[in-house]
XYZ file of C-alpha atoms in Angstrom:
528
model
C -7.463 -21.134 -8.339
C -6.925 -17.682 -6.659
C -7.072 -16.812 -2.971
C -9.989 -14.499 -3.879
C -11.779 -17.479 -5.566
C -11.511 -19.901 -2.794
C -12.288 -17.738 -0.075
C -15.980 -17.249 0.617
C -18.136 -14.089 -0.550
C -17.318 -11.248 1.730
C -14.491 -12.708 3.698
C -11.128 -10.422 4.370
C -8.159 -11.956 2.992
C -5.964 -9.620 5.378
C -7.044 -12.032 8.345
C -5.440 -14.895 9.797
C -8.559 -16.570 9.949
C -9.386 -15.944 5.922
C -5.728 -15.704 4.673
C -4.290 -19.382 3.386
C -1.144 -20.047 4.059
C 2.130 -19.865 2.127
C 4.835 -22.505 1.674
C 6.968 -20.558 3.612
C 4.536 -20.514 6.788
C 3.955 -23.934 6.102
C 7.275 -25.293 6.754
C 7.949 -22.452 9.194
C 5.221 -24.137 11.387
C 6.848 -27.818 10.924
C 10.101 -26.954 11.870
C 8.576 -24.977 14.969
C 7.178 -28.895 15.866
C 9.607 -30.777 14.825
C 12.154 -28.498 17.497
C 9.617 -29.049 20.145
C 9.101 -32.481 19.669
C 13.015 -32.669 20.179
C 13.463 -30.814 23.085
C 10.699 -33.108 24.621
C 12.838 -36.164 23.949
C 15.525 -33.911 25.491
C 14.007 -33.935 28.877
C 12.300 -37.635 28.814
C 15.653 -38.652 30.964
C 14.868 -36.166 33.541
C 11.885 -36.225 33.965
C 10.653 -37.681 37.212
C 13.511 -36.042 38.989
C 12.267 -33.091 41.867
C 12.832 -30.085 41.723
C 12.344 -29.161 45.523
C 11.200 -25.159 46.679
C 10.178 -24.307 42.621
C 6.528 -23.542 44.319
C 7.853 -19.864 44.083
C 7.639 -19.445 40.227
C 4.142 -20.910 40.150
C 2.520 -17.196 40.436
C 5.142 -16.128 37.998
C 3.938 -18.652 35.481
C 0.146 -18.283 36.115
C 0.418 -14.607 35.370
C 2.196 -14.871 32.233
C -0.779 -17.547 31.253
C -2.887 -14.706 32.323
C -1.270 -12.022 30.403
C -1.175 -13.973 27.246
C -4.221 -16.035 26.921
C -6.281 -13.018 28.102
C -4.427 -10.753 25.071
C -5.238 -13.611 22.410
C -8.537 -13.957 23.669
C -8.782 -9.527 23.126
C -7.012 -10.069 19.560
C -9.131 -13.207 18.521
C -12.608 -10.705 19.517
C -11.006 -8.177 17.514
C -10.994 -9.917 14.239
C -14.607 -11.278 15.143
C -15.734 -8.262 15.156
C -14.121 -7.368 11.764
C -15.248 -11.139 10.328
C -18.398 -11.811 12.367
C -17.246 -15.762 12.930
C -18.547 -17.772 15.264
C -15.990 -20.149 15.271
C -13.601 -17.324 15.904
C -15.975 -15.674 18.809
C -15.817 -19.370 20.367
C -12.291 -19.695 19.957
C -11.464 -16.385 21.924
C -13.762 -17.715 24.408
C -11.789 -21.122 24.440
C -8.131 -18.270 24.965
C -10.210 -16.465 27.551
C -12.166 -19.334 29.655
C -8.134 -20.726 29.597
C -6.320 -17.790 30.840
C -8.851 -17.137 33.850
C -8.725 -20.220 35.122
C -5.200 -19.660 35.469
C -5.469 -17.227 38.424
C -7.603 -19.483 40.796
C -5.643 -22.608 39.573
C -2.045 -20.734 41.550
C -4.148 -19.432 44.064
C -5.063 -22.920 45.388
C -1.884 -24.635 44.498
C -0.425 -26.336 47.464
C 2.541 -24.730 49.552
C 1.974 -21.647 47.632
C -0.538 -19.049 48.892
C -1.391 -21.098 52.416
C -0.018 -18.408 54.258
C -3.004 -16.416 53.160
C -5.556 -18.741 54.212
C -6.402 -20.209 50.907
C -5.633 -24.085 51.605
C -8.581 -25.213 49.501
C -7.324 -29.214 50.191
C -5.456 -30.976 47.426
C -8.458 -31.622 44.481
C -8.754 -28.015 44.391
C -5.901 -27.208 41.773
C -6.709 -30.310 39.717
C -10.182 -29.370 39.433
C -9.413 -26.429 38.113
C -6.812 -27.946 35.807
C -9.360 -31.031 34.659
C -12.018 -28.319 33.944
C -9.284 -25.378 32.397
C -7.760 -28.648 29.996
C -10.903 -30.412 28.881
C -12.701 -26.640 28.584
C -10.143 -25.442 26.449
C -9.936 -29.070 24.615
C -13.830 -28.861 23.967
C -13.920 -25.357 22.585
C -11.222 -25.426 20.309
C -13.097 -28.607 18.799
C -15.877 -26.606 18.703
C -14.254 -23.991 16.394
C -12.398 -26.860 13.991
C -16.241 -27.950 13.686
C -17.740 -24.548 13.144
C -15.111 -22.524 10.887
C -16.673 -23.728 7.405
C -20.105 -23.985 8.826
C -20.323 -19.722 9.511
C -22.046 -17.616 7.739
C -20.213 -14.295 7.277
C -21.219 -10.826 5.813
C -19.627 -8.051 3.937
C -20.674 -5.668 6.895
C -19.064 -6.354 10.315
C -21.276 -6.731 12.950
C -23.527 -3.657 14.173
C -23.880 -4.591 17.842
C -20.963 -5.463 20.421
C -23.967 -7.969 21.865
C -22.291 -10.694 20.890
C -18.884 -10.273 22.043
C -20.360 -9.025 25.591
C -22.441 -12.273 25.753
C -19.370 -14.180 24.936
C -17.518 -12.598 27.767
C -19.778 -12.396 30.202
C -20.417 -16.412 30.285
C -16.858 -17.452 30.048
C -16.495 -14.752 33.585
C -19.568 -16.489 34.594
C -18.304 -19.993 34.295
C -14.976 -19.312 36.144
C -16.642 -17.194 38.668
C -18.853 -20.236 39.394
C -16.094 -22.982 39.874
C -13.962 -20.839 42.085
C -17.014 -20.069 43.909
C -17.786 -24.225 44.253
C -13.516 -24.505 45.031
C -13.617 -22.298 47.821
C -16.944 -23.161 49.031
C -17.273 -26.635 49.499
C -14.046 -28.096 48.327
C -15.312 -31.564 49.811
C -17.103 -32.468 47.211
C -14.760 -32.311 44.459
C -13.319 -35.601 42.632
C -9.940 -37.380 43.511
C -7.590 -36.778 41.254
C -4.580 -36.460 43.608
C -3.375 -39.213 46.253
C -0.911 -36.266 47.979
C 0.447 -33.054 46.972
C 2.698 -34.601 44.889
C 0.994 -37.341 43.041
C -2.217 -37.817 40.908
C -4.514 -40.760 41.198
C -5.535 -42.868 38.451
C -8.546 -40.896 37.420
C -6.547 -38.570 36.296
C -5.493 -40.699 33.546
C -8.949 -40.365 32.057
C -8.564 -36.492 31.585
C -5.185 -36.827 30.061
C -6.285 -39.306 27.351
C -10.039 -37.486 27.282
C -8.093 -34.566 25.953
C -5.441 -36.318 23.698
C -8.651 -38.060 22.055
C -10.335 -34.339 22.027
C -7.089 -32.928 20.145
C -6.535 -35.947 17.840
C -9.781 -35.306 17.165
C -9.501 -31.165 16.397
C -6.434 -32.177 14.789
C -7.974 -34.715 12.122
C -10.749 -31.944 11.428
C -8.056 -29.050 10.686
C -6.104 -30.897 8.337
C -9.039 -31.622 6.398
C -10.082 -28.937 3.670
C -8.931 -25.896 3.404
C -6.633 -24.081 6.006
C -5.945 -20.800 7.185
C -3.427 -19.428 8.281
C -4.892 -19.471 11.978
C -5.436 -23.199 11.201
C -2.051 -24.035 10.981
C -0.866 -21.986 14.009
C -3.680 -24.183 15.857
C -2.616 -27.318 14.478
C 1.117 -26.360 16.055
C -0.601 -25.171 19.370
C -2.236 -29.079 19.775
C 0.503 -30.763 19.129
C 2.575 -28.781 21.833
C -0.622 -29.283 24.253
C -0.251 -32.567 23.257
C 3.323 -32.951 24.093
C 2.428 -31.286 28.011
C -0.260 -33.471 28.489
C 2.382 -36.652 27.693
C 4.996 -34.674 29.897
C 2.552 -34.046 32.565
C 0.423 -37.315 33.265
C 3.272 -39.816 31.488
C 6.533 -39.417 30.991
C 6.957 -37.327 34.283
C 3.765 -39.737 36.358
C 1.829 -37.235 36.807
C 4.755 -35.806 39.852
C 4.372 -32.333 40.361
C 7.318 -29.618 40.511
C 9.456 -32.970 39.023
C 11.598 -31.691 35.511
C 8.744 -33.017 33.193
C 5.809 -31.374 34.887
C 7.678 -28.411 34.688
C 8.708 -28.785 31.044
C 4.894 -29.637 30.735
C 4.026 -26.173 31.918
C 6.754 -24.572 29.953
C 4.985 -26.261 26.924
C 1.673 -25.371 28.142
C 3.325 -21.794 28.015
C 4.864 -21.925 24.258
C 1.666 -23.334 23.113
C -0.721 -20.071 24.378
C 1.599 -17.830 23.064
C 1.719 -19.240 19.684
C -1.543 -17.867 18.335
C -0.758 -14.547 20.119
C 2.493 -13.935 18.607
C 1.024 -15.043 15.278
C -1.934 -12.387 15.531
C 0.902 -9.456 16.708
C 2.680 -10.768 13.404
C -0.517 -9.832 11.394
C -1.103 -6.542 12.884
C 1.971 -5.344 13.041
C 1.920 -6.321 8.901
C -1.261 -4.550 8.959
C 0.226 -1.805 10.349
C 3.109 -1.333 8.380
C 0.933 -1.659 5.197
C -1.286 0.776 6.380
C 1.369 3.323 7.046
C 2.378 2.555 3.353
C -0.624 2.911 2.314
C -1.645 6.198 4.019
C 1.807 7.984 2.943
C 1.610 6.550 -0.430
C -1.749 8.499 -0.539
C -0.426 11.672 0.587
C 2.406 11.688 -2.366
C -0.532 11.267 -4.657
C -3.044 13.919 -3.112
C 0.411 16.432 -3.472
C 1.424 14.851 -6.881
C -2.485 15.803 -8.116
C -2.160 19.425 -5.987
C 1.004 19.927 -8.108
C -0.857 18.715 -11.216
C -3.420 21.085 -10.990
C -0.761 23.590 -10.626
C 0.942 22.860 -13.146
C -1.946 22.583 -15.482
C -3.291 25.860 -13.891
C -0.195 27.785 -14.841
C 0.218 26.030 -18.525
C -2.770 27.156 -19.591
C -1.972 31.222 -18.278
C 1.491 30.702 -19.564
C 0.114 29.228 -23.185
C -2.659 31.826 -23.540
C -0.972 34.379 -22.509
C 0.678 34.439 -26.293
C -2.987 35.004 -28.000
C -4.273 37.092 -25.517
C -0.979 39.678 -25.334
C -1.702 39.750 -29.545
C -5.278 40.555 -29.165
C -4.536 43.431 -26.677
C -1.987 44.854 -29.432
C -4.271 43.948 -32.485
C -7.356 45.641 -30.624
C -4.980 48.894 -29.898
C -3.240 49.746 -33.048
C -7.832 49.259 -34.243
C -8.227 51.767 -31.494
C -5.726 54.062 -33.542
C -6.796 53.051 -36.965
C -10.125 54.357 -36.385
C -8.914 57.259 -34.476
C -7.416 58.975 -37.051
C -8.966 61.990 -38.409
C -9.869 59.676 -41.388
C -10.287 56.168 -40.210
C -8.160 53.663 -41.878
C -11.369 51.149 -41.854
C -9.535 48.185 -43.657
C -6.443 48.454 -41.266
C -8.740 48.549 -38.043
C -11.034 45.555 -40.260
C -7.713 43.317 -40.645
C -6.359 43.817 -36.731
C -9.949 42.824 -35.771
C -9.893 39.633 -37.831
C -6.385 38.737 -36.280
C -8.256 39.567 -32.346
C -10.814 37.202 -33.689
C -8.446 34.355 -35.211
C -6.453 34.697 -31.619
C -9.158 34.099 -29.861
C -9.675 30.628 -31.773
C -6.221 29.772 -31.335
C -7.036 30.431 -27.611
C -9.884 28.051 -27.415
C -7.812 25.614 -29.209
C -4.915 26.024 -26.838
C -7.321 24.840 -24.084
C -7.972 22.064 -26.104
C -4.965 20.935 -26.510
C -3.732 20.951 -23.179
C -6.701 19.369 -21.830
C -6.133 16.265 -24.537
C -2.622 16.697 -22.778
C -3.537 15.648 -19.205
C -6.182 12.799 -20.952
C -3.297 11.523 -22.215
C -5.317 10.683 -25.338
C -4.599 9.558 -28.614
C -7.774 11.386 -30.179
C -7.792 13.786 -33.219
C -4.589 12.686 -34.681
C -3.686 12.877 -38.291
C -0.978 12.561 -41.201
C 1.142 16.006 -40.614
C 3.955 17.696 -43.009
C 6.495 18.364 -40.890
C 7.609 21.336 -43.247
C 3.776 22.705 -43.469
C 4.112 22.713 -39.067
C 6.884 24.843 -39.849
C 5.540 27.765 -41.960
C 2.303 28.012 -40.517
C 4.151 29.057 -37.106
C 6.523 30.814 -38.840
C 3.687 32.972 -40.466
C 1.929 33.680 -37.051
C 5.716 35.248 -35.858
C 6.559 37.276 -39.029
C 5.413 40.474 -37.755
C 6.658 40.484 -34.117
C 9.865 39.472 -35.343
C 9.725 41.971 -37.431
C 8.717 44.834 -35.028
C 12.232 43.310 -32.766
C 14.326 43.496 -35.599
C 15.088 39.545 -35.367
C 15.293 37.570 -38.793
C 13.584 34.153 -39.010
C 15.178 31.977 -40.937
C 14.193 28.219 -41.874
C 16.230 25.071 -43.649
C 13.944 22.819 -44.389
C 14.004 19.394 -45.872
C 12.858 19.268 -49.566
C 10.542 16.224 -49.292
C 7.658 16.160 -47.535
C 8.287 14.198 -43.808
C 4.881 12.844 -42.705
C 4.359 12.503 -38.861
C 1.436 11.101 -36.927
C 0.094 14.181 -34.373
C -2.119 16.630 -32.955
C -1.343 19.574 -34.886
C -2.340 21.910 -32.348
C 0.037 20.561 -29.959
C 2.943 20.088 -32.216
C 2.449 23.719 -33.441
C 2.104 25.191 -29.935
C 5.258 23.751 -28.947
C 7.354 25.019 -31.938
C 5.647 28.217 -31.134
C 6.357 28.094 -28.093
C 10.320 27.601 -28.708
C 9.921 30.249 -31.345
C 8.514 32.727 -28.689
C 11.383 31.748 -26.178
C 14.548 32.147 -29.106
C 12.990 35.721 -30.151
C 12.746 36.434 -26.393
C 16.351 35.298 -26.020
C 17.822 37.429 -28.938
C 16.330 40.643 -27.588
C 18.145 40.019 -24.596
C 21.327 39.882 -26.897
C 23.393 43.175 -26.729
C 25.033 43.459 -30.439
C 25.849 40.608 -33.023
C 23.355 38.843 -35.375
C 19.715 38.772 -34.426
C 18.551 35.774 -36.101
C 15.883 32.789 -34.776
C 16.581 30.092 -37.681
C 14.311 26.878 -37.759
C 15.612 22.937 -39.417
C 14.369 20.016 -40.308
C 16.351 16.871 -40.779
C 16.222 13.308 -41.141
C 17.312 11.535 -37.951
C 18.241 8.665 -38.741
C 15.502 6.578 -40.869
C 13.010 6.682 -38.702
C 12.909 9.621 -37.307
C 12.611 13.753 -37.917
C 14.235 15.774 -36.474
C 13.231 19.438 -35.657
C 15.555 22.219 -34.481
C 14.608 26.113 -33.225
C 18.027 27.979 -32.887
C 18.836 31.320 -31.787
C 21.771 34.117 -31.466
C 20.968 34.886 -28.021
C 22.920 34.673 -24.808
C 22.388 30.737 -24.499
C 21.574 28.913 -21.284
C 23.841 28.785 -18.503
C 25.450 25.387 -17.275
C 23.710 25.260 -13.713
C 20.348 25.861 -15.103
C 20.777 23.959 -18.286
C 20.016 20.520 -16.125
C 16.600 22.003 -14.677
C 14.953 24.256 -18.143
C 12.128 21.416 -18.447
C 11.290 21.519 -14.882
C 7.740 22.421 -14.260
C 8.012 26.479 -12.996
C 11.619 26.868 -13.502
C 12.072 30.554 -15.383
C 15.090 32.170 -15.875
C 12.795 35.229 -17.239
C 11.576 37.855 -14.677
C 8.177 37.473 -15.303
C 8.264 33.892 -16.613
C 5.538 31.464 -15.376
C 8.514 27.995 -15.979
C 5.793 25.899 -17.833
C 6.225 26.610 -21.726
C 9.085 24.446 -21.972
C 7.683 21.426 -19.429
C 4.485 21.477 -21.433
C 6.779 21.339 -24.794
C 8.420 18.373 -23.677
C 5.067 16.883 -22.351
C 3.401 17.327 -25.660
C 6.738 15.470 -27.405
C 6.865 12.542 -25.604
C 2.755 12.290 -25.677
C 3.785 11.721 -29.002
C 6.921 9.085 -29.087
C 9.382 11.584 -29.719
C 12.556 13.317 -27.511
C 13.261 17.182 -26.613
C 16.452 18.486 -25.630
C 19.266 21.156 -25.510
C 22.170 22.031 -26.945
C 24.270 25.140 -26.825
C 24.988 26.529 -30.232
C 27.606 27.548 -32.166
C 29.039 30.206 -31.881
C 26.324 31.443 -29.286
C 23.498 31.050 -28.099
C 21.043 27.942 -27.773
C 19.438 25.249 -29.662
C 16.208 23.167 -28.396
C 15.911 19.729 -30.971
C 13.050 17.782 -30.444
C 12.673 14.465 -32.889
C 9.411 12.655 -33.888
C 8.583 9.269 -35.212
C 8.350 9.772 -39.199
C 5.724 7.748 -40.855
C 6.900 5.675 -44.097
């Protein structure tokens, strides 16, 4: 089954909390807790020992909890807002209601800030810590319960409401207990015996939350997972590993080597989630960057199409029309003659007419070109192609002085084409060898036109001329769309020539000929 089948109707595979995992991230995340579980066995041997005057880095660590948890909490309401998840909205809240706690938990910590006047008495910091651990604990139960129970939408949500509600009671909440900290500290439970020490009820918010996680932990590996699942499932068992360094293995002794490998841990585990959503959007990012510049070469790839195809069609028309302007003048003279030669001006107004077809079926052509479709093809005589383009030069070459001469197979050679294409681009290499030879200064003037068998399966078509030939450095670049080496040469005929050839299977190229000038060869696939 595919990702997009198992995901639910209007979800966004893109986010951690649609996107399943891969393999990869899979054993990624069990190495990640397999080296933690390690380096907790690591400090088992050390753990009770004190680490005297380490008060110091207490507002150092609080802040980074801060920094972090409050950041997760931003990213996590983020992709809400994209998704429109509750479990996600109450898992941000879980990051957030975490990482605020964290500020009034260091400001009442003993030996720390008394200088200031905030000795709050001893319970004051494991208040906070009972309420920040089994908050956090509840919550992220809360989500495990909630993520297949959401509905979600196509559309992300309309109103911010949400998200501001959200907020606004996790700030309440904290607000509250620092308020009931600082105001009447008397009241609150005994969890610590001295500074140093916790008292046995402590115990019964260390296991409350082990049985909490066990229990969040049991519920995500059921079903299906995302990748945010897995990160989660990574993030308990490191809280699971502080709360055993912090009320067990190190007694529940503060600033000893296991409370403060507890807090490191405690650390690790909030930044998990956060470095896994930076991951994600920094992907995002990149593909999004792709994405964007990958549209831009297509938007200037089309601009150039439409150039192109702009400047084929004025370069391919231009034939027809430049033989209806001379058709409709020497009609001007016929009939300007003291006596009008009426069946001279008759037959150069037929030709204007039968040019202007050819135009419209230029068009045609071209546009079939850019379709790229296979429509109005038929059985074609290679050697009929031949003449009929042949008889549409006769007279200009004539009027130049250039002979056209043909070698043509004896056999009919049957191809599969469009024959208005296939004649428009011998034309069009017809037009381009009689423009070549009247550049020619002395020697034969002669445009000659073969056919051949290439190989067994293929014809092969040659147009070769007695003109000046095609220099080396611009030899490489003649089929490149609005190269000329003409003066007044649009650099399309021979772009949409080879266009129009491979449309059709075949291969056009150059060779210089012998003893001067140049030869363009194009072959075709020959029908048995």
């Amino acid at each position: 089954m595919s990702l997009r089948e198992e995901l639910p109707a209007g979800s966004q595979p893109y986010l951690l909390s649609n996107s399943r995992p891969t393999r990869h991230q899979t054993l990624f995340a069990l190495c990640i807790s397999a080296v933690l579980a390690c380096a907790c066995l690591a400090a088992v041997p050390f753990a009770r020992i004190r680490l005297e005057g380490t008060e110091g880095l207490l507002p150092a660590y609080a802040a980074a909890m801060l920094l972090v948890e409050v950041i997760t909490a931003a990213l996590l309401l983020a992709t809400y807002s994209v998704q429109r998840s509750l479990a996600v909205l109450v898992l941000s809240s879980a990051y957030l209601f975490s990482g605020l706690l964290a500020l009034p938990w260091a400001l009442t910590f003993p030996g720390v800030f008394d200088a200031f006047g905030l000795d709050t008495g001893m319970q004051s910091t494991a208040t906070i810590a009972a309420v920040r651990r089994l908050g956090f604990a509840l919550l992220v139960l809360a989500y495990a319960v909630l993520r297949n129970q959401d509905g979600r939408t196509e559309e992300p949500p309309v109103s911010s409401r949400p998200i501001l509600t959200s907020v606004g009671m996790v700030g309440l909440c904290v607000a509250l207990l620092t308020l009931a900290v600082f105001l009447d500290p008397g009241t609150l439970p005994e969890f610590m015996v001295s500074t140093r020490d916790v008292s046995g009820l402590w115990s019964y918010v260390s296991a409350t939350a082990l049985i909490l996680y066990a229990t969040t932990l049991l519920i995500l590996l059921r079903g299906r997972r995302s990748v945010l699942d897995l990160w989660l499932i990574v993030v308990i068992v490191t809280l699971s590993i502080e709360i055993i360094l912090l009320s067990y293995v190190s007694g529940g002794i503060r600033l000893s080597v296991g409370w403060w490998a507890g807090r490191v841990y405690g650390l690790v585990s909030a930044s998990i989630v956060l470095l896994a959503l930076l991951s994600q959007t920094t992907a995002l990012h990149a593909k999004l960057a792709h994405a964007v510049s990958q549209e831009r070469r297509i938007r200037e790839s089309r601009l150039t199409m439409m150039e192109a195809l702009s400047a084929s069609i004025a370069h391919e028309i231009n034939q027809p029309l430049s033989s209806m302007v001379t058709n409709a003048n020497a009609a001007a003279r016929w009939l300007d003659k003291p006596r009008p030669e009426i069946d001279e001006a008759q037959d150069a107004i037929e030709d204007i007419v039968s040019d202007g077809h050819r135009a419209g079926t230029i068009i045609e052509g071209i546009r079939m070109i850019f379709q790229k479709s296979s429509r109005d093809r038929e059985l074609l005589d290679v050697k009929t192609l031949v003449k009929d383009v042949l008889r549409r030069w006769q007279a200009d070459a004539r009027r130049t002085g250039v002979a056209l001469e043909t070698d043509l197979e004896e056999e009919p050679v049957t191809v599969v084409g469009n024959r208005i294409q296939l004649q428009q681009v011998i034309s069009n290499l017809v037009a381009n060898a009689i423009d070549a030879v009247n550049e020619a200064t002395g020697g034969e003037r002669v445009v000659q036109l073969r056919t051949r068998q290439h190989d067994r399966n293929w014809v092969q078509v040659s147009v070769e001329d007695t003109g000046p030939g095609v220099a080396l450095d611009d030899a490489d670049r003649i089929f490149e769309a609005f190269f000329t080496t003409k003066p007044e040469g649009m650099g399309m005929g021979l772009m949409f020539c080879r266009s129009v050839i491979e449309s059709h299977g075949g291969r056009l190229w150059l060779e210089r000929h012998r003893p001067g000038g140049a030869a363009f060869r194009f072959t075709l696939p020959r029908l048995e």
